[in-house]
JSON list of C-alpha atoms in Angstrom, two decimals:
[
{"chain": "T", "resi": 1, "resn": "MET", "atom": "CA", "xyz": [-16.08, -61.93, -32.11]},
{"chain": "T", "resi": 2, "resn": "LEU", "atom": "CA", "xyz": [-13.69, -64.87, -33.57]},
{"chain": "T", "resi": 3, "resn": "ASN", "atom": "CA", "xyz": [-12.19, -65.21, -36.88]},
{"chain": "T", "resi": 4, "resn": "LEU", "atom": "CA", "xyz": [-9.62, -68.05, -37.85]},
{"chain": "T", "resi": 5, "resn": "ALA", "atom": "CA", "xyz": [-6.61, -66.16, -36.07]},
{"chain": "T", "resi": 6, "resn": "SER", "atom": "CA", "xyz": [-8.05, -67.61, -33.12]},
{"chain": "T", "resi": 7, "resn": "VAL", "atom": "CA", "xyz": [-7.76, -70.99, -34.25]},
{"chain": "T", "resi": 8, "resn": "LEU", "atom": "CA", "xyz": [-3.62, -69.65, -34.01]},
{"chain": "T", "resi": 9, "resn": "ASP", "atom": "CA", "xyz": [-3.91, -68.58, -31.25]},
{"chain": "T", "resi": 10, "resn": "TYR", "atom": "CA", "xyz": [-5.38, -72.14, -29.44]},
{"chain": "T", "resi": 11, "resn": "SER", "atom": "CA", "xyz": [-3.29, -73.83, -31.73]},
{"chain": "T", "resi": 12, "resn": "THR", "atom": "CA", "xyz": [-0.32, -72.10, -30.48]},
{"chain": "T", "resi": 13, "resn": "SER", "atom": "CA", "xyz": [-1.14, -72.71, -26.86]},
{"chain": "T", "resi": 14, "resn": "GLU", "atom": "CA", "xyz": [-1.86, -76.50, -27.73]},
{"chain": "T", "resi": 15, "resn": "ASN", "atom": "CA", "xyz": [1.36, -77.40, -29.08]},
{"chain": "T", "resi": 16, "resn": "PRO", "atom": "CA", "xyz": [3.65, -74.07, -29.32]},
{"chain": "T", "resi": 17, "resn": "ASP", "atom": "CA", "xyz": [6.42, -76.72, -30.50]},
{"chain": "T", "resi": 18, "resn": "LYS", "atom": "CA", "xyz": [4.63, -78.18, -32.90]},
{"chain": "T", "resi": 19, "resn": "ALA", "atom": "CA", "xyz": [5.54, -77.80, -36.55]},
{"chain": "T", "resi": 20, "resn": "ALA", "atom": "CA", "xyz": [2.96, -75.82, -38.23]},
{"chain": "T", "resi": 21, "resn": "ILE", "atom": "CA", "xyz": [4.27, -74.82, -41.31]},
{"chain": "T", "resi": 22, "resn": "ILE", "atom": "CA", "xyz": [6.67, -77.84, -43.43]},
{"chain": "T", "resi": 23, "resn": "PHE", "atom": "CA", "xyz": [7.88, -76.48, -46.29]},
{"chain": "T", "resi": 24, "resn": "GLY", "atom": "CA", "xyz": [10.89, -78.44, -47.44]},
{"chain": "T", "resi": 25, "resn": "GLU", "atom": "CA", "xyz": [13.57, -78.73, -44.72]},
{"chain": "T", "resi": 26, "resn": "GLN", "atom": "CA", "xyz": [12.17, -75.63, -42.98]},
{"chain": "T", "resi": 27, "resn": "LYS", "atom": "CA", "xyz": [9.57, -76.63, -40.23]},
{"chain": "T", "resi": 28, "resn": "ILE", "atom": "CA", "xyz": [8.04, -73.69, -38.59]},
{"chain": "T", "resi": 29, "resn": "THR", "atom": "CA", "xyz": [6.23, -74.01, -35.23]},
{"chain": "T", "resi": 30, "resn": "PHE", "atom": "CA", "xyz": [3.68, -72.90, -34.07]},
{"chain": "T", "resi": 31, "resn": "SER", "atom": "CA", "xyz": [4.61, -70.84, -31.40]},
{"chain": "T", "resi": 32, "resn": "GLN", "atom": "CA", "xyz": [7.35, -69.28, -34.73]},
{"chain": "T", "resi": 33, "resn": "LEU", "atom": "CA", "xyz": [4.57, -68.33, -36.54]},
{"chain": "T", "resi": 34, "resn": "ASN", "atom": "CA", "xyz": [2.25, -67.21, -34.15]},
{"chain": "T", "resi": 35, "resn": "THR", "atom": "CA", "xyz": [4.76, -64.36, -33.01]},
{"chain": "T", "resi": 36, "resn": "PHE", "atom": "CA", "xyz": [5.55, -63.36, -37.00]},
{"chain": "T", "resi": 37, "resn": "CYS", "atom": "CA", "xyz": [1.89, -62.97, -37.29]},
{"chain": "T", "resi": 38, "resn": "CYS", "atom": "CA", "xyz": [1.74, -60.82, -34.34]},
{"chain": "T", "resi": 39, "resn": "LYS", "atom": "CA", "xyz": [5.21, -58.78, -35.87]},
{"chain": "T", "resi": 40, "resn": "ILE", "atom": "CA", "xyz": [3.44, -58.39, -39.05]},
{"chain": "T", "resi": 41, "resn": "ALA", "atom": "CA", "xyz": [-0.27, -57.40, -37.48]},
{"chain": "T", "resi": 42, "resn": "ASN", "atom": "CA", "xyz": [1.62, -55.14, -34.68]},
{"chain": "T", "resi": 43, "resn": "GLY", "atom": "CA", "xyz": [2.94, -53.62, -38.51]},
{"chain": "T", "resi": 44, "resn": "LEU", "atom": "CA", "xyz": [0.06, -53.12, -39.98]},
{"chain": "T", "resi": 45, "resn": "VAL", "atom": "CA", "xyz": [-1.57, -51.31, -36.96]},
{"chain": "T", "resi": 46, "resn": "ALA", "atom": "CA", "xyz": [1.35, -49.14, -36.65]},
{"chain": "T", "resi": 47, "resn": "ALA", "atom": "CA", "xyz": [0.58, -48.06, -40.28]},
{"chain": "T", "resi": 48, "resn": "GLY", "atom": "CA", "xyz": [-2.76, -47.60, -40.05]},
{"chain": "T", "resi": 49, "resn": "VAL", "atom": "CA", "xyz": [-4.81, -50.74, -40.51]},
{"chain": "T", "resi": 50, "resn": "GLY", "atom": "CA", "xyz": [-7.62, -51.48, -38.60]},
{"chain": "T", "resi": 51, "resn": "LYS", "atom": "CA", "xyz": [-10.59, -53.09, -38.19]},
{"chain": "T", "resi": 52, "resn": "GLY", "atom": "CA", "xyz": [-12.64, -53.88, -41.36]},
{"chain": "T", "resi": 53, "resn": "ASP", "atom": "CA", "xyz": [-10.29, -52.73, -43.31]},
{"chain": "T", "resi": 54, "resn": "LYS", "atom": "CA", "xyz": [-8.59, -54.49, -46.99]},
{"chain": "T", "resi": 55, "resn": "VAL", "atom": "CA", "xyz": [-5.42, -55.79, -47.29]},
{"chain": "T", "resi": 56, "resn": "VAL", "atom": "CA", "xyz": [-4.69, -57.59, -50.56]},
{"chain": "T", "resi": 57, "resn": "ILE", "atom": "CA", "xyz": [-2.17, -60.09, -50.59]},
{"chain": "T", "resi": 58, "resn": "SER", "atom": "CA", "xyz": [-0.65, -61.54, -53.90]},
{"chain": "T", "resi": 59, "resn": "CYS", "atom": "CA", "xyz": [1.97, -64.09, -53.13]},
{"chain": "T", "resi": 60, "resn": "LEU", "atom": "CA", "xyz": [3.66, -67.88, -54.00]},
{"chain": "T", "resi": 61, "resn": "ASN", "atom": "CA", "xyz": [2.46, -70.94, -51.85]},
{"chain": "T", "resi": 62, "resn": "LEU", "atom": "CA", "xyz": [4.81, -70.29, -49.55]},
{"chain": "T", "resi": 63, "resn": "PRO", "atom": "CA", "xyz": [5.26, -70.15, -46.00]},
{"chain": "T", "resi": 64, "resn": "TYR", "atom": "CA", "xyz": [5.30, -66.45, -46.01]},
{"chain": "T", "resi": 65, "resn": "PHE", "atom": "CA", "xyz": [1.35, -66.71, -46.95]},
{"chain": "T", "resi": 66, "resn": "PRO", "atom": "CA", "xyz": [-0.23, -67.88, -44.25]},
{"chain": "T", "resi": 67, "resn": "MET", "atom": "CA", "xyz": [2.27, -65.42, -42.04]},
{"chain": "T", "resi": 68, "resn": "VAL", "atom": "CA", "xyz": [0.46, -62.75, -43.80]},
{"chain": "T", "resi": 69, "resn": "TYR", "atom": "CA", "xyz": [-2.88, -64.21, -44.19]},
{"chain": "T", "resi": 70, "resn": "TYR", "atom": "CA", "xyz": [-3.48, -64.72, -40.06]},
{"chain": "T", "resi": 71, "resn": "ALA", "atom": "CA", "xyz": [-1.37, -61.50, -39.63]},
{"chain": "T", "resi": 72, "resn": "ILE", "atom": "CA", "xyz": [-3.84, -59.36, -41.98]},
{"chain": "T", "resi": 73, "resn": "LEU", "atom": "CA", "xyz": [-6.62, -61.20, -39.51]},
{"chain": "T", "resi": 74, "resn": "LYS", "atom": "CA", "xyz": [-4.80, -60.39, -36.05]},
{"chain": "T", "resi": 75, "resn": "ALA", "atom": "CA", "xyz": [-5.28, -56.72, -36.97]},
{"chain": "T", "resi": 76, "resn": "GLY", "atom": "CA", "xyz": [-8.79, -57.19, -37.40]},
{"chain": "T", "resi": 77, "resn": "ALA", "atom": "CA", "xyz": [-8.56, -56.36, -41.43]},
{"chain": "T", "resi": 78, "resn": "VAL", "atom": "CA", "xyz": [-10.20, -58.66, -44.44]},
{"chain": "T", "resi": 79, "resn": "VAL", "atom": "CA", "xyz": [-7.36, -60.50, -46.32]},
{"chain": "T", "resi": 80, "resn": "VAL", "atom": "CA", "xyz": [-7.88, -60.03, -50.04]},
{"chain": "T", "resi": 81, "resn": "PRO", "atom": "CA", "xyz": [-6.28, -62.78, -51.92]},
{"chain": "T", "resi": 82, "resn": "ILE", "atom": "CA", "xyz": [-5.35, -62.41, -55.53]},
{"chain": "T", "resi": 83, "resn": "SER", "atom": "CA", "xyz": [-3.34, -63.98, -57.89]},
{"chain": "T", "resi": 84, "resn": "VAL", "atom": "CA", "xyz": [0.52, -64.12, -58.14]},
{"chain": "T", "resi": 85, "resn": "LEU", "atom": "CA", "xyz": [-0.32, -64.17, -62.34]},
{"chain": "T", "resi": 86, "resn": "SER", "atom": "CA", "xyz": [-2.69, -60.80, -61.74]},
{"chain": "T", "resi": 87, "resn": "LYS", "atom": "CA", "xyz": [-0.90, -58.09, -64.87]},
{"chain": "T", "resi": 88, "resn": "SER", "atom": "CA", "xyz": [-0.34, -54.68, -63.45]},
{"chain": "T", "resi": 89, "resn": "ARG", "atom": "CA", "xyz": [-3.87, -53.06, -64.15]},
{"chain": "T", "resi": 90, "resn": "GLU", "atom": "CA", "xyz": [-5.42, -56.19, -63.18]},
{"chain": "T", "resi": 91, "resn": "ILE", "atom": "CA", "xyz": [-3.79, -55.57, -59.37]},
{"chain": "T", "resi": 92, "resn": "ALA", "atom": "CA", "xyz": [-4.56, -51.79, -59.85]},
{"chain": "T", "resi": 93, "resn": "TYR", "atom": "CA", "xyz": [-8.32, -52.57, -60.60]},
{"chain": "T", "resi": 94, "resn": "TYR", "atom": "CA", "xyz": [-8.56, -54.81, -57.18]},
{"chain": "T", "resi": 95, "resn": "LEU", "atom": "CA", "xyz": [-6.87, -52.65, -55.22]},
{"chain": "T", "resi": 96, "resn": "LYS", "atom": "CA", "xyz": [-8.42, -49.49, -56.02]},
{"chain": "T", "resi": 97, "resn": "ASP", "atom": "CA", "xyz": [-12.09, -51.89, -56.65]},
{"chain": "T", "resi": 98, "resn": "CYS", "atom": "CA", "xyz": [-11.67, -53.33, -52.62]},
{"chain": "T", "resi": 99, "resn": "ASP", "atom": "CA", "xyz": [-11.14, -50.04, -51.42]},
{"chain": "T", "resi": 100, "resn": "ALA", "atom": "CA", "xyz": [-7.14, -51.68, -50.03]},
{"chain": "T", "resi": 101, "resn": "LYS", "atom": "CA", "xyz": [-5.56, -50.00, -47.05]},
{"chain": "T", "resi": 102, "resn": "ALA", "atom": "CA", "xyz": [-2.69, -52.44, -47.79]},
{"chain": "T", "resi": 103, "resn": "PHE", "atom": "CA", "xyz": [-0.71, -54.55, -50.44]},
{"chain": "T", "resi": 104, "resn": "PHE", "atom": "CA", "xyz": [1.95, -57.63, -49.80]},
{"chain": "T", "resi": 105, "resn": "CYS", "atom": "CA", "xyz": [3.44, -59.16, -52.50]},
{"chain": "T", "resi": 106, "resn": "PHE", "atom": "CA", "xyz": [5.70, -61.59, -53.15]},
{"chain": "T", "resi": 107, "resn": "GLN", "atom": "CA", "xyz": [7.98, -59.75, -55.24]},
{"chain": "T", "resi": 108, "resn": "GLY", "atom": "CA", "xyz": [7.80, -56.61, -56.56]},
{"chain": "T", "resi": 109, "resn": "THR", "atom": "CA", "xyz": [8.39, -55.47, -59.89]},
{"chain": "T", "resi": 110, "resn": "PRO", "atom": "CA", "xyz": [9.04, -51.54, -61.56]},
{"chain": "T", "resi": 111, "resn": "GLU", "atom": "CA", "xyz": [5.22, -52.50, -63.40]},
{"chain": "T", "resi": 112, "resn": "LEU", "atom": "CA", "xyz": [3.43, -53.02, -60.38]},
{"chain": "T", "resi": 113, "resn": "PRO", "atom": "CA", "xyz": [1.20, -50.22, -59.31]},
{"chain": "T", "resi": 114, "resn": "MET", "atom": "CA", "xyz": [2.40, -47.70, -56.64]},
{"chain": "T", "resi": 115, "resn": "GLY", "atom": "CA", "xyz": [0.16, -45.48, -56.33]},
{"chain": "T", "resi": 116, "resn": "GLU", "atom": "CA", "xyz": [-0.62, -43.64, -59.67]},
{"chain": "T", "resi": 117, "resn": "TYR", "atom": "CA", "xyz": [-3.55, -45.40, -59.78]},
{"chain": "T", "resi": 118, "resn": "GLY", "atom": "CA", "xyz": [-5.11, -43.62, -56.78]}
]
């Protein structure tokens, strides 16, 4: 079954040196993006994330977002994006409600739920 990660694989094979992400002066090629995504995906799989597992992501509009987004898909998991403006109690609710296996956030704070919510 194909998912959006296959689009990244195709774009990488067709245009490996073309810019996939431009963020200010920073340019990330399709080849670099795919490499980053594969490393993150491998880490997810090593941590026990697999097909159909839900992975929550809360990230600003930065290059990290597509890297993690595609990595989750490459691991066979389901992306559950949430707002970076979510409060800790809301995040705890989302994590529990979707039965998240993992959570990526741009910047952690002491207020974030760290497992005490189930």
